[in-house]
Short mmCIF file of C-alpha atoms in Angstrom, two decimals:
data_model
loop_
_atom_site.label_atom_id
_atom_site.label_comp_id
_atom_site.label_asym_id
_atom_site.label_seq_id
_atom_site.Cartn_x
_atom_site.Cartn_y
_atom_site.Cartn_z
CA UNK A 1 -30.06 -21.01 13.12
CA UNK A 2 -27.30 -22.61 15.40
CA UNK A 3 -23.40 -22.28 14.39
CA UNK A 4 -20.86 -23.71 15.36
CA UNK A 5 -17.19 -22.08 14.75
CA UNK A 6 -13.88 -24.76 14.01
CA UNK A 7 -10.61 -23.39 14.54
CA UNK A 8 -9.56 -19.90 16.88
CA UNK A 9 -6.91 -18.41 14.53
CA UNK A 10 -7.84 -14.11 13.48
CA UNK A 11 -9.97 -15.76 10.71
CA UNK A 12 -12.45 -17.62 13.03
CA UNK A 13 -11.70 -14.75 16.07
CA UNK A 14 -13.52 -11.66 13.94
CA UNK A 15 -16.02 -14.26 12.23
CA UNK A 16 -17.31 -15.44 15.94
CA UNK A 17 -17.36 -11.91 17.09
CA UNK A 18 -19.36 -10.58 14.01
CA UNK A 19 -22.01 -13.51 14.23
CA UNK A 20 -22.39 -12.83 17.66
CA UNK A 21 -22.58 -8.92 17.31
CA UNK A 22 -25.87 -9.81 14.56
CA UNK A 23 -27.27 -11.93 17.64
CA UNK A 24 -26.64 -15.15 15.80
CA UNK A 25 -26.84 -18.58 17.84
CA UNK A 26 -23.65 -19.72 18.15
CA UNK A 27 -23.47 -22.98 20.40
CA UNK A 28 -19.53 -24.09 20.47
CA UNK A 29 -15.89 -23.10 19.15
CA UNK A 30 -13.99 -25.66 18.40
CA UNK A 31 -10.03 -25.99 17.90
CA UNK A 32 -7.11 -27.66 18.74
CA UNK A 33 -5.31 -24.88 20.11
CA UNK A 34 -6.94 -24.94 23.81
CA UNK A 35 -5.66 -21.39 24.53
CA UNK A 36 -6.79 -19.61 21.69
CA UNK A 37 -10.36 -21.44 21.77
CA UNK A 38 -11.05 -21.01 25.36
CA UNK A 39 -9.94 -17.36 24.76
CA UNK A 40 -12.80 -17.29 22.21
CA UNK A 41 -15.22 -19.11 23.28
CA UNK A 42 -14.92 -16.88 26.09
CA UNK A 43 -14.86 -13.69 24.24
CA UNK A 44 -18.37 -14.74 22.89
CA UNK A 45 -19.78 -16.56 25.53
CA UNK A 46 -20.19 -19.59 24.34
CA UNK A 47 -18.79 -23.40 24.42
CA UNK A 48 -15.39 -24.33 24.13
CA UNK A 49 -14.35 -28.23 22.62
CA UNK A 50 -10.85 -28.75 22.23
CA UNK A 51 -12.32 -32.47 20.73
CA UNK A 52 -14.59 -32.61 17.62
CA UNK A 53 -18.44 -31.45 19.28
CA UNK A 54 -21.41 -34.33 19.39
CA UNK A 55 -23.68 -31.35 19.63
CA UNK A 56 -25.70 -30.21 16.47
CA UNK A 57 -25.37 -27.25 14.49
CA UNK A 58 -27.00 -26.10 11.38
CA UNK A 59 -23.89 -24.23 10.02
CA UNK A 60 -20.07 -24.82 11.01
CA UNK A 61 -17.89 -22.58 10.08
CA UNK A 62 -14.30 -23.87 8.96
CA UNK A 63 -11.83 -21.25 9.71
CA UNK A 64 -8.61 -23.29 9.79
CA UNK A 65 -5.50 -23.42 7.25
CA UNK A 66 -6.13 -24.62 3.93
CA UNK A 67 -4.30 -27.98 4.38
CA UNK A 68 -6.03 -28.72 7.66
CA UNK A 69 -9.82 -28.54 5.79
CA UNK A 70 -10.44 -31.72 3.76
CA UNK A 71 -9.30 -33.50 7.75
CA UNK A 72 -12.05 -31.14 9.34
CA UNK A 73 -14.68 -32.13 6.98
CA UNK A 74 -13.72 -35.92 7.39
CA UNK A 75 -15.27 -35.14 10.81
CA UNK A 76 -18.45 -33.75 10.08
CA UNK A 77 -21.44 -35.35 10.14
CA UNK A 78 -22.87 -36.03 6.83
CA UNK A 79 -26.33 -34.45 7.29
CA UNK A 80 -24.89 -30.90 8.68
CA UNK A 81 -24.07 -27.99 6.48
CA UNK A 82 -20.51 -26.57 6.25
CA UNK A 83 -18.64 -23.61 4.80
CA UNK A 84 -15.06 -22.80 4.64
CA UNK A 85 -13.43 -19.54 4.46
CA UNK A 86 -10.26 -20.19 2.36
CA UNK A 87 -9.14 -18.35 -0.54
CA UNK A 88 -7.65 -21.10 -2.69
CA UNK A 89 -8.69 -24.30 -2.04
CA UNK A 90 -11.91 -25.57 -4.53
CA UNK A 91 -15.27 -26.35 -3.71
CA UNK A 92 -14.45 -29.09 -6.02
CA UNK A 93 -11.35 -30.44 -4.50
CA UNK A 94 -13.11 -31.54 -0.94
CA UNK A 95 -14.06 -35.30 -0.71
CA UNK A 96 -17.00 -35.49 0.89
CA UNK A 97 -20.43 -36.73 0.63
CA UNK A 98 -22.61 -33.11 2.29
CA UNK A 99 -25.11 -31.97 0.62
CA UNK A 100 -24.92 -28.21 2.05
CA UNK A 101 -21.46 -27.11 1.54
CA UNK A 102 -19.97 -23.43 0.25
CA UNK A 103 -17.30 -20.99 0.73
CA UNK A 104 -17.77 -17.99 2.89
CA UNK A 105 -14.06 -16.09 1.71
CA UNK A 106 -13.95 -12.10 3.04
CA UNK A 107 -11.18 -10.54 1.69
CA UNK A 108 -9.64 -9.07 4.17
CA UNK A 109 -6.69 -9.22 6.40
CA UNK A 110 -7.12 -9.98 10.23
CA UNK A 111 -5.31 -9.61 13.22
CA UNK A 112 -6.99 -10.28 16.88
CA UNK A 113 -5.86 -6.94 17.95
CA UNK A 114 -7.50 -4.95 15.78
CA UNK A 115 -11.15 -4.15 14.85
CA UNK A 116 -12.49 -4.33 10.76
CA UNK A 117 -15.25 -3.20 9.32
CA UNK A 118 -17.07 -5.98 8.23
CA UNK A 119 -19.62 -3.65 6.31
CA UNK A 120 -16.84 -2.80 4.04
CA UNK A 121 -15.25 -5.88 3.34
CA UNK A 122 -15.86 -7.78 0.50
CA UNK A 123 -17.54 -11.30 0.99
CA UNK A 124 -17.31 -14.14 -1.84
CA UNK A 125 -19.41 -16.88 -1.51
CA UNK A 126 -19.84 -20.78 -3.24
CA UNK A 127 -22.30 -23.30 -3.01
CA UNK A 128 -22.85 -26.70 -3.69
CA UNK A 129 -26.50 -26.17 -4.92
CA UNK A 130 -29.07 -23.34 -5.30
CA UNK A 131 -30.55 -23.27 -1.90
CA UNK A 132 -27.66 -23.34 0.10
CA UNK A 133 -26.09 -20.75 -2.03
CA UNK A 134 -29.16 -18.50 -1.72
CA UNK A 135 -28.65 -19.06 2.42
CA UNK A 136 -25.38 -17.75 2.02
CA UNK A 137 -26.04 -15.08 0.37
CA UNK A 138 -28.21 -13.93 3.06
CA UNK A 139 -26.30 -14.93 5.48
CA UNK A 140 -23.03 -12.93 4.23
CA UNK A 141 -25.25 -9.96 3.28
CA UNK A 142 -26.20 -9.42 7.37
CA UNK A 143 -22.50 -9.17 7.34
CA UNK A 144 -21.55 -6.97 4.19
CA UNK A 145 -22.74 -4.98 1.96
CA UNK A 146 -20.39 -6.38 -0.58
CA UNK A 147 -21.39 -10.01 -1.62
CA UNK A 148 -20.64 -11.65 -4.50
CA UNK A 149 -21.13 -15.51 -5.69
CA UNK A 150 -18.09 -16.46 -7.26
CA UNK A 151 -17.06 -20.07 -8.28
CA UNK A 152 -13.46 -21.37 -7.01
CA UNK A 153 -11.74 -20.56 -10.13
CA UNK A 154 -12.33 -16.74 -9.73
CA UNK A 155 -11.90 -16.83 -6.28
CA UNK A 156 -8.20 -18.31 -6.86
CA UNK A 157 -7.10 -15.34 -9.22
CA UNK A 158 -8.52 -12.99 -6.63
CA UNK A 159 -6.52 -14.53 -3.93
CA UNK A 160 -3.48 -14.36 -6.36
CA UNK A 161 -4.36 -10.81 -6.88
CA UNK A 162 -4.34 -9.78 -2.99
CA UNK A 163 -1.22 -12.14 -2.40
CA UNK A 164 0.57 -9.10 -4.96
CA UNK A 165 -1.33 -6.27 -3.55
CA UNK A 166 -1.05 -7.38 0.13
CA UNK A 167 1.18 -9.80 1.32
CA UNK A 168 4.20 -8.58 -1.29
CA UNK A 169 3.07 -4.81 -0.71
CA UNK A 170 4.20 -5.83 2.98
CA UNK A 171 7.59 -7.35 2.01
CA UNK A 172 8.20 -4.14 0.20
CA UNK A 173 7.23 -2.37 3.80
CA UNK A 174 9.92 -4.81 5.21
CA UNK A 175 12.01 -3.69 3.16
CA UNK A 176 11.83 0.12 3.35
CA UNK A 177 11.77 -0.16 6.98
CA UNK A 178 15.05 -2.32 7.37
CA UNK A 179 16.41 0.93 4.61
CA UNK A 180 15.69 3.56 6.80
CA UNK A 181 16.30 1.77 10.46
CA UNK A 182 19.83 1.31 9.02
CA UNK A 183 19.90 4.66 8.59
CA UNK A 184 18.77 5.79 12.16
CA UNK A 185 15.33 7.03 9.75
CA UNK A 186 11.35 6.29 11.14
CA UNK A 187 9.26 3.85 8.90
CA UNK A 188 6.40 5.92 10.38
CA UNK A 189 7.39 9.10 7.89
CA UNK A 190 6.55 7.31 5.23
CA UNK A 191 2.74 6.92 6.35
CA UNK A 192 1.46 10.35 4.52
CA UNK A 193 2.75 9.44 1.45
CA UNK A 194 1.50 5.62 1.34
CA UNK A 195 -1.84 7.05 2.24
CA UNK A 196 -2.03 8.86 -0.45
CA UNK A 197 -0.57 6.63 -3.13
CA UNK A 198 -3.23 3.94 -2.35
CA UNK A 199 -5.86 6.64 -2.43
CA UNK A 200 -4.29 7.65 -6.05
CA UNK A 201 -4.27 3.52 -7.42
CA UNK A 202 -7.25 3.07 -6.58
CA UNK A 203 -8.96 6.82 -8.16
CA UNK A 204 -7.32 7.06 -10.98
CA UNK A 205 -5.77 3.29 -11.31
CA UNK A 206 -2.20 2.15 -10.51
CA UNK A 207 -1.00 2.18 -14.44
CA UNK A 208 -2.15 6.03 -14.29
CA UNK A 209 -0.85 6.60 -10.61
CA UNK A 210 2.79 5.03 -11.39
CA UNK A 211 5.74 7.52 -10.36
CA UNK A 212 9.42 7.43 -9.41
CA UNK A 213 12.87 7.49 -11.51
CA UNK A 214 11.91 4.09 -13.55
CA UNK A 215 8.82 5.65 -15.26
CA UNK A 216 10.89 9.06 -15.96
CA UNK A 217 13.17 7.16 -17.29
CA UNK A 218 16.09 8.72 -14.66
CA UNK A 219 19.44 6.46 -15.09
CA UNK A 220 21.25 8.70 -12.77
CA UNK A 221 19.46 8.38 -10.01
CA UNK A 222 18.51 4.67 -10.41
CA UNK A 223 22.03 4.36 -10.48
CA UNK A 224 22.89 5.92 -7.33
CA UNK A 225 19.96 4.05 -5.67
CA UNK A 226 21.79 0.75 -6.33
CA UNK A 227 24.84 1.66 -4.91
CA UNK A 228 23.40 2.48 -1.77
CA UNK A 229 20.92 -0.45 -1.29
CA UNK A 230 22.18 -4.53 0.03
CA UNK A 231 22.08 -7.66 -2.15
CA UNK A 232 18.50 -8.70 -1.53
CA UNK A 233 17.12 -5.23 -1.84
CA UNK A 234 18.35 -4.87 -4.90
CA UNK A 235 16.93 -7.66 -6.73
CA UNK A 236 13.70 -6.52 -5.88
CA UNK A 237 14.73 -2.87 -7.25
CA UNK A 238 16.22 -3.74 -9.94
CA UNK A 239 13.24 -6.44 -11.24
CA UNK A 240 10.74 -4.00 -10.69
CA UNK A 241 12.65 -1.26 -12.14
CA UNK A 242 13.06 -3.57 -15.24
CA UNK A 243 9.48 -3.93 -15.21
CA UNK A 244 7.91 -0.52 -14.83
CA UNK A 245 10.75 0.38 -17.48
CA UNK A 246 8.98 -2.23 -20.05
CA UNK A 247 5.69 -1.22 -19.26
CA UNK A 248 6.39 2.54 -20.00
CA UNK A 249 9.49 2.50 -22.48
CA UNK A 250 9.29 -0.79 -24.39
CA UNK B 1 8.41 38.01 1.42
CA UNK B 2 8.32 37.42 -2.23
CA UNK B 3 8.00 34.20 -3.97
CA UNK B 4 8.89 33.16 -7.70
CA UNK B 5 7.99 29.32 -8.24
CA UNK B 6 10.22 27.67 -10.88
CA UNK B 7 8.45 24.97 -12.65
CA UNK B 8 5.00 24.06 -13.23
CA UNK B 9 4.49 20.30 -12.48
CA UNK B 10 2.55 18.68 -9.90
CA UNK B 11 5.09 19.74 -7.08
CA UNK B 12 4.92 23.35 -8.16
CA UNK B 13 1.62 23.33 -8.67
CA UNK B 14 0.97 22.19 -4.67
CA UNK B 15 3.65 24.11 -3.12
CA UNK B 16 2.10 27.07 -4.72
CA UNK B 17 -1.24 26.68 -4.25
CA UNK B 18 -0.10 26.48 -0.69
CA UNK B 19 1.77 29.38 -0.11
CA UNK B 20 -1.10 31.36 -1.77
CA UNK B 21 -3.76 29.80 0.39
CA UNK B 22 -1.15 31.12 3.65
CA UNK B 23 -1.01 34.46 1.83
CA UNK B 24 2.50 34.58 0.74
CA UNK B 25 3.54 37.13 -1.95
CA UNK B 26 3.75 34.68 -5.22
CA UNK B 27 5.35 37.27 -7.61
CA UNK B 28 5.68 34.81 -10.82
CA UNK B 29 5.80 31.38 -12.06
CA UNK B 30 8.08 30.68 -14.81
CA UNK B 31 8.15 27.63 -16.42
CA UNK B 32 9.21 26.19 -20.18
CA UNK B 33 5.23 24.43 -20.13
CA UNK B 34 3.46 27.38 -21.20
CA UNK B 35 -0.04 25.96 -21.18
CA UNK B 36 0.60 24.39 -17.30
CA UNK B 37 2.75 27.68 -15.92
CA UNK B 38 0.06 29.83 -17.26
CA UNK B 39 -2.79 27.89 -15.76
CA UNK B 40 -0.62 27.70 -12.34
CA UNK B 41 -0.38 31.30 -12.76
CA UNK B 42 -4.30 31.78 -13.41
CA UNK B 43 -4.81 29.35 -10.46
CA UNK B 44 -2.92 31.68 -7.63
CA UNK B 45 -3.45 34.89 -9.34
CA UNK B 46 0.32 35.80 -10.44
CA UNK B 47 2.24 36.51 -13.48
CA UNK B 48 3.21 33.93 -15.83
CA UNK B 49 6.98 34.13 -17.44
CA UNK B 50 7.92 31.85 -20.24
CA UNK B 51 11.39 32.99 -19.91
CA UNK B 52 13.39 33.79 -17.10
CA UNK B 53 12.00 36.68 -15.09
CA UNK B 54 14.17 39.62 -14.28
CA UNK B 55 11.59 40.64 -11.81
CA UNK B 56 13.67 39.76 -8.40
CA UNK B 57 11.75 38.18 -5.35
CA UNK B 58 13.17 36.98 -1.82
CA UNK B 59 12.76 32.87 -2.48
CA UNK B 60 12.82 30.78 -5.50
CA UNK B 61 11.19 27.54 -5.43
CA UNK B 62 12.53 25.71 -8.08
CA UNK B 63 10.39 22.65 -9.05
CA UNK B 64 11.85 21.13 -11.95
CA UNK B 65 13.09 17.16 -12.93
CA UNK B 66 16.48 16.78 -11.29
CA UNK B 67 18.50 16.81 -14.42
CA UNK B 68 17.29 19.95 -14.94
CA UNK B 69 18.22 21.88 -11.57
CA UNK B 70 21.73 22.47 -11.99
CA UNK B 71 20.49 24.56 -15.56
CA UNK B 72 17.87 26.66 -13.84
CA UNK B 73 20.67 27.58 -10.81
CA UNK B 74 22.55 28.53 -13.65
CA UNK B 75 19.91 31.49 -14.37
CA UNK B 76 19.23 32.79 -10.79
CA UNK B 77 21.01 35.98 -9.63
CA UNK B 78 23.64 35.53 -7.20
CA UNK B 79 22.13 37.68 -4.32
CA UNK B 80 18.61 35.24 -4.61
CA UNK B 81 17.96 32.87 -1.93
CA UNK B 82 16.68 29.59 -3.42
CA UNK B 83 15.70 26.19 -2.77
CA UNK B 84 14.77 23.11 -4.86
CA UNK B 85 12.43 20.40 -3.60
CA UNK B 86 13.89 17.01 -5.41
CA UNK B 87 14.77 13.94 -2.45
CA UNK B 88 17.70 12.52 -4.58
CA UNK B 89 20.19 15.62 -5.74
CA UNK B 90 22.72 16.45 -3.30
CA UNK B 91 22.74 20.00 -2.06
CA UNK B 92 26.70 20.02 -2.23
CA UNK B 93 26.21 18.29 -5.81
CA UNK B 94 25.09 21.88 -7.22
CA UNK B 95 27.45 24.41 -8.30
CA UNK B 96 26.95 27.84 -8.29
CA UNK B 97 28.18 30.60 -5.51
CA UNK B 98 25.07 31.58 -3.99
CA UNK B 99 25.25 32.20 -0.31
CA UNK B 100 21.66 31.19 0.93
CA UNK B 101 20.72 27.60 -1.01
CA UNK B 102 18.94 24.83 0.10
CA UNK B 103 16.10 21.82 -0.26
CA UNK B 104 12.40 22.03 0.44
CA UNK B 105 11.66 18.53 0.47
CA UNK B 106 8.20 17.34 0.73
CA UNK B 107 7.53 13.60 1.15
CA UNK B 108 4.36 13.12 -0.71
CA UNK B 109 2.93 12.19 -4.13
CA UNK B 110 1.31 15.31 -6.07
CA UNK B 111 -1.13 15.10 -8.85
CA UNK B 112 -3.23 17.80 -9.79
CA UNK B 113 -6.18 16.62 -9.50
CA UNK B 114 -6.17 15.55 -6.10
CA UNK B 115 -5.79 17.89 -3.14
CA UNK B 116 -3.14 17.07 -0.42
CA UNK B 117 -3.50 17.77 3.63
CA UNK B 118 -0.02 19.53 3.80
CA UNK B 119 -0.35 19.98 7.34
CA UNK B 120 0.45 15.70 7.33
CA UNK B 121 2.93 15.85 4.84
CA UNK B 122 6.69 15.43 6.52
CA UNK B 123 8.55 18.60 5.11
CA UNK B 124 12.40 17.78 5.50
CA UNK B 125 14.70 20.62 4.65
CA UNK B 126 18.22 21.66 4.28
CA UNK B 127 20.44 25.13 4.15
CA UNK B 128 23.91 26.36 3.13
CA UNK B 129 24.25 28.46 6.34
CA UNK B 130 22.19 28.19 9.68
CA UNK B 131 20.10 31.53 9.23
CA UNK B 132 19.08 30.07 6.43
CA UNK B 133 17.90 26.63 7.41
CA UNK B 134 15.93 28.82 10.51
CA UNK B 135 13.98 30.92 7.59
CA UNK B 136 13.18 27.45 5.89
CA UNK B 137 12.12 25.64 9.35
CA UNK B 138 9.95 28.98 9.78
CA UNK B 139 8.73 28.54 6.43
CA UNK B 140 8.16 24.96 6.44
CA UNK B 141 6.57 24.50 9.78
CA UNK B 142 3.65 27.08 8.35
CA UNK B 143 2.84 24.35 6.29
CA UNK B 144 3.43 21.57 7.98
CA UNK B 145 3.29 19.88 11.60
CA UNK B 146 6.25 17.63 10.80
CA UNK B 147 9.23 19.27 9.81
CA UNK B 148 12.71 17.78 9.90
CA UNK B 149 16.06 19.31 9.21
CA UNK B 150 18.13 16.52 7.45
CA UNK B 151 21.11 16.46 5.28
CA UNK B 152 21.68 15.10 1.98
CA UNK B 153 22.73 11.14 2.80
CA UNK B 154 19.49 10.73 4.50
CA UNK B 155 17.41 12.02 2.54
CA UNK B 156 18.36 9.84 -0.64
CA UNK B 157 17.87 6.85 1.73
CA UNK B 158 14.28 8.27 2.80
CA UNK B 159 13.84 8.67 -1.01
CA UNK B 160 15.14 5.18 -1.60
CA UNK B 161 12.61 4.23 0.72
CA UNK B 162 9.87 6.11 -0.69
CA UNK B 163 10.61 3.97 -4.10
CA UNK B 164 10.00 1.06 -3.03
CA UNK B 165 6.74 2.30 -0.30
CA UNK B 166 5.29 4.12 -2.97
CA UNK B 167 6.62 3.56 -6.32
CA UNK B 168 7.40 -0.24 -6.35
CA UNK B 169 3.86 -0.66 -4.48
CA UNK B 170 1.58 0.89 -6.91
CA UNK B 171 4.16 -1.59 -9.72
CA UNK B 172 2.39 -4.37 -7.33
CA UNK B 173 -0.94 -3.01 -7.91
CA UNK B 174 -0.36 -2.86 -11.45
CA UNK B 175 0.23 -6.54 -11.45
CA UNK B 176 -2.94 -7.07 -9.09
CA UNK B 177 -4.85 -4.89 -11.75
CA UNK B 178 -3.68 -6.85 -14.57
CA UNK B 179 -4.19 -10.01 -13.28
CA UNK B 180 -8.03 -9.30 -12.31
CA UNK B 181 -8.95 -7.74 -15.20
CA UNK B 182 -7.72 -10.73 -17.16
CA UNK B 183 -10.06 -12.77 -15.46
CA UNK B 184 -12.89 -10.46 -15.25
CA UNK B 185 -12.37 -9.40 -11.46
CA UNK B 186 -12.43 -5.42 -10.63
CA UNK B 187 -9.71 -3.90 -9.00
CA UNK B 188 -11.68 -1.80 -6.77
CA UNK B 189 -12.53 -4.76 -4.59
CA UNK B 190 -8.92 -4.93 -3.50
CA UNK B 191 -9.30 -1.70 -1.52
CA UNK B 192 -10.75 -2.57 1.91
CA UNK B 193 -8.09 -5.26 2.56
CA UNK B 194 -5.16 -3.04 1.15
CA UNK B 195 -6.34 -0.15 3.30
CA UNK B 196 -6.21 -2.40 5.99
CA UNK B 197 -2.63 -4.28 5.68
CA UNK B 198 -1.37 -0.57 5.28
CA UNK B 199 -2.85 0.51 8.63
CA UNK B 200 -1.53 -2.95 9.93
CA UNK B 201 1.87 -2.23 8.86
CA UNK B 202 2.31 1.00 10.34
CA UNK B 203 0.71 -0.33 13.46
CA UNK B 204 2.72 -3.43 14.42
CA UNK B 205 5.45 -3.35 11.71
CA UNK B 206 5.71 -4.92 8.82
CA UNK B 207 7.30 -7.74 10.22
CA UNK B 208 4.61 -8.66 12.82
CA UNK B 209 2.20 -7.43 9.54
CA UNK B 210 3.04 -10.06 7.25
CA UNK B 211 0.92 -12.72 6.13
CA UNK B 212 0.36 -15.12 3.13
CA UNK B 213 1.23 -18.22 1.75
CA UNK B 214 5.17 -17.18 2.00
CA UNK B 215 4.88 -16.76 6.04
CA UNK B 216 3.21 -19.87 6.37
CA UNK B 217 5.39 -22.01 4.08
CA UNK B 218 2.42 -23.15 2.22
CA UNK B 219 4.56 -24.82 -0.86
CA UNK B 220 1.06 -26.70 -2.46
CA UNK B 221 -0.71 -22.72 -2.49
CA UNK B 222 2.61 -21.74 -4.12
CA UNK B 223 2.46 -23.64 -6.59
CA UNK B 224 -0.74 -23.42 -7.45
CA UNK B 225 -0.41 -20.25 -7.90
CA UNK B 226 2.95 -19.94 -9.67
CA UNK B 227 1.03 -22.17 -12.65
CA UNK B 228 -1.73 -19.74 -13.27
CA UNK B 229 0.72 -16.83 -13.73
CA UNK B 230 2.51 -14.94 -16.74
CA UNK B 231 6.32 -14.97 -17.13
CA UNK B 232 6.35 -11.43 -15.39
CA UNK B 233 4.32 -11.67 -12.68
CA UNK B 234 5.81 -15.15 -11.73
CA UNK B 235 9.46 -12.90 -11.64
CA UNK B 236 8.03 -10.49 -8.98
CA UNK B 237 5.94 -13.49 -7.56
CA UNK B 238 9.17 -15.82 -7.31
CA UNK B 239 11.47 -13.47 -5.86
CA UNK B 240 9.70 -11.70 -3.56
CA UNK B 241 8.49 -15.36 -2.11
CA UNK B 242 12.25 -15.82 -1.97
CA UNK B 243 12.61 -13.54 0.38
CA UNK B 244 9.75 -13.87 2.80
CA UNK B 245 10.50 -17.58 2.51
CA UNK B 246 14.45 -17.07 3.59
CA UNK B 247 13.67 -13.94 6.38
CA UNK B 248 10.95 -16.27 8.28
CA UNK B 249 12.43 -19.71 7.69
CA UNK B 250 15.92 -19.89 7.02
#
């Protein structure tokens, strides 16, 4: 089986490298972004197009940004199979005419730096028929050992879900950084405890695992939190004060 | 050295499982709980006082809720060295005219259920009078590799911090919970790409860290997403998307 990879952002990067790791075939990378794809193509040894390939695959991978997909697939030949790895966008939505197309979506976060365990990571796939799911399946199971069909409507509320749990659990890292850097105080402190809190949500569940002054019910102190803390951070405290205060006190 | 541990909650419970495991001399717990301080007690071995002991020891470790500190200083003989463990009372907020006072402040989340490597945990401490804060740095750094001497400002800002790290996180996993199990999805397959954003976050920052449809301005994902969500979840979702949105692109 022959691949071919579209698009060198950390998505396409650790896909590549994890195909080419299980000895898979894969004969080009293709993307815009000459840099990144040469970087790539190198990293893999393989063939770098910074115009759409002529030469045959059996399976391209899409790994570009969601509204950069349906312009991709305008360029692929009608008689090749394609997956993309996107989160939110339906199988439904894409005009096309394929026969073989899916979603290949790990959940996971990537950066080029930094190594992740595929084995571990969670891989949600979508077909447009049977057989091509079935390929998939094996396909993502060389990968993980986490694999799970799941149509586009499940796969959005998932991707909602880790938009909460990842991207806004950063903002709230942003946040207690910029607190303590004001305050001449190391983010890097904080590291035990977050450890541990994630190890807690995810044991004993986060409804179970909740702590702090809002649950207790402690005025005083959530008091003398917001007079310490700058416009922006506090409409995040007091929100999510207001919140975990409903959940526990209503 | 004698001990006497005031309180038997989750923090108690640690610290003195701790100090017994190091072989300190834990005289008594005391604590209002009678069914926790007398399983504490059974746990290390001790005596078990549902009033106030008279039975004098070198230390008290008082590990009560903060509104309840100033009443339990009230109790402890003058010539008794103690030291509370809360991140958010003020050691000059207590009155009382004890000579050697301080804070034993561990930055970590206790349950009981769930052992804790307190050789990780940042211990950050505080004294009336310099010999004193040397006894606690000898004390702490027994338990601990990462012990900081710190006075009472900072550490309600590293506390602030903590709230929003720890306690407004797992609130976000709550909402991540909540909105899988609506649709069927299981929380647990959140954890591999939370594990690694936290690792992320410590590693580059959570600046560099942050990803999503925020960072990238993707308006139609947004959207999207903002119509599939309940009145609460689009609060958090709106104004935290505020925020990334402003710090990245304004």
């Amino acid at each position: 089986m022959t691949i071919g990879i579209i698009g060198s952002g950390n998505v396409a990067w650790h896909l590549a490298k994890q195909f080419n790791k299980l000895n898979f075939d894969i004969q080009w990378v293709y993307s815009r972004n000459e840099d990144s794809g040469n970087a790539l193509a190198n990293e893999i040894q393989s063939n770098f197009y910074a115009t759409f390939p002529h030469q045959k695959v059996d399976f391209m991978f899409i790994c570009v940004n969601d509204d950069q997909i349906q312009k991709v697939v305008d360029l692929i030949p009608e008689d090749c199979s394609f997956v993309y790895t996107s989160g939110s966008i339906a199988l439904s939505s894409l005009s096309c005419k394929h026969q073989n197309i899916g979603v290949f979506y790990p959940l996971q976060t990537f950066s080029k730096t930094k190594e992740v365990d595929f084995s571990e990571t969670p891989i949600f796939i979508e077909a447009s028929n049977p057989n091509f799911e079935e390929k998939l399946n094996q396909l993502a199971s060389k990968m993980s050992k986490i694999v799970q069909v799941l149509n586009s409507e499940k796969r959005t509320q998932i991707h909602i879900a880790a938009v909460f749990a990842n991207n806004f659990v950063n903002h709230l890292f942003y946040i207690a950084e910029q607190h303590l850097q004001k305050h001449d105080l190391d983010f890097k402190i904080l590291k035990p405890l977050v450890v541990e809190s994630i190890e807690k949500a995810f044991e004993i569940g986060p409804k179970n695992a909740q702590s702090g002054p809002a649950i207790r019910g402690d005025f005083n102190t959530i008091e003398r939190h917001l007079s310490q803390l700058s416009s922006s951070e506090k409409e995040v405290y007091q929100l999510i004060t207001k919140q975990i205060l409903q959940l526990h006190h209503a």
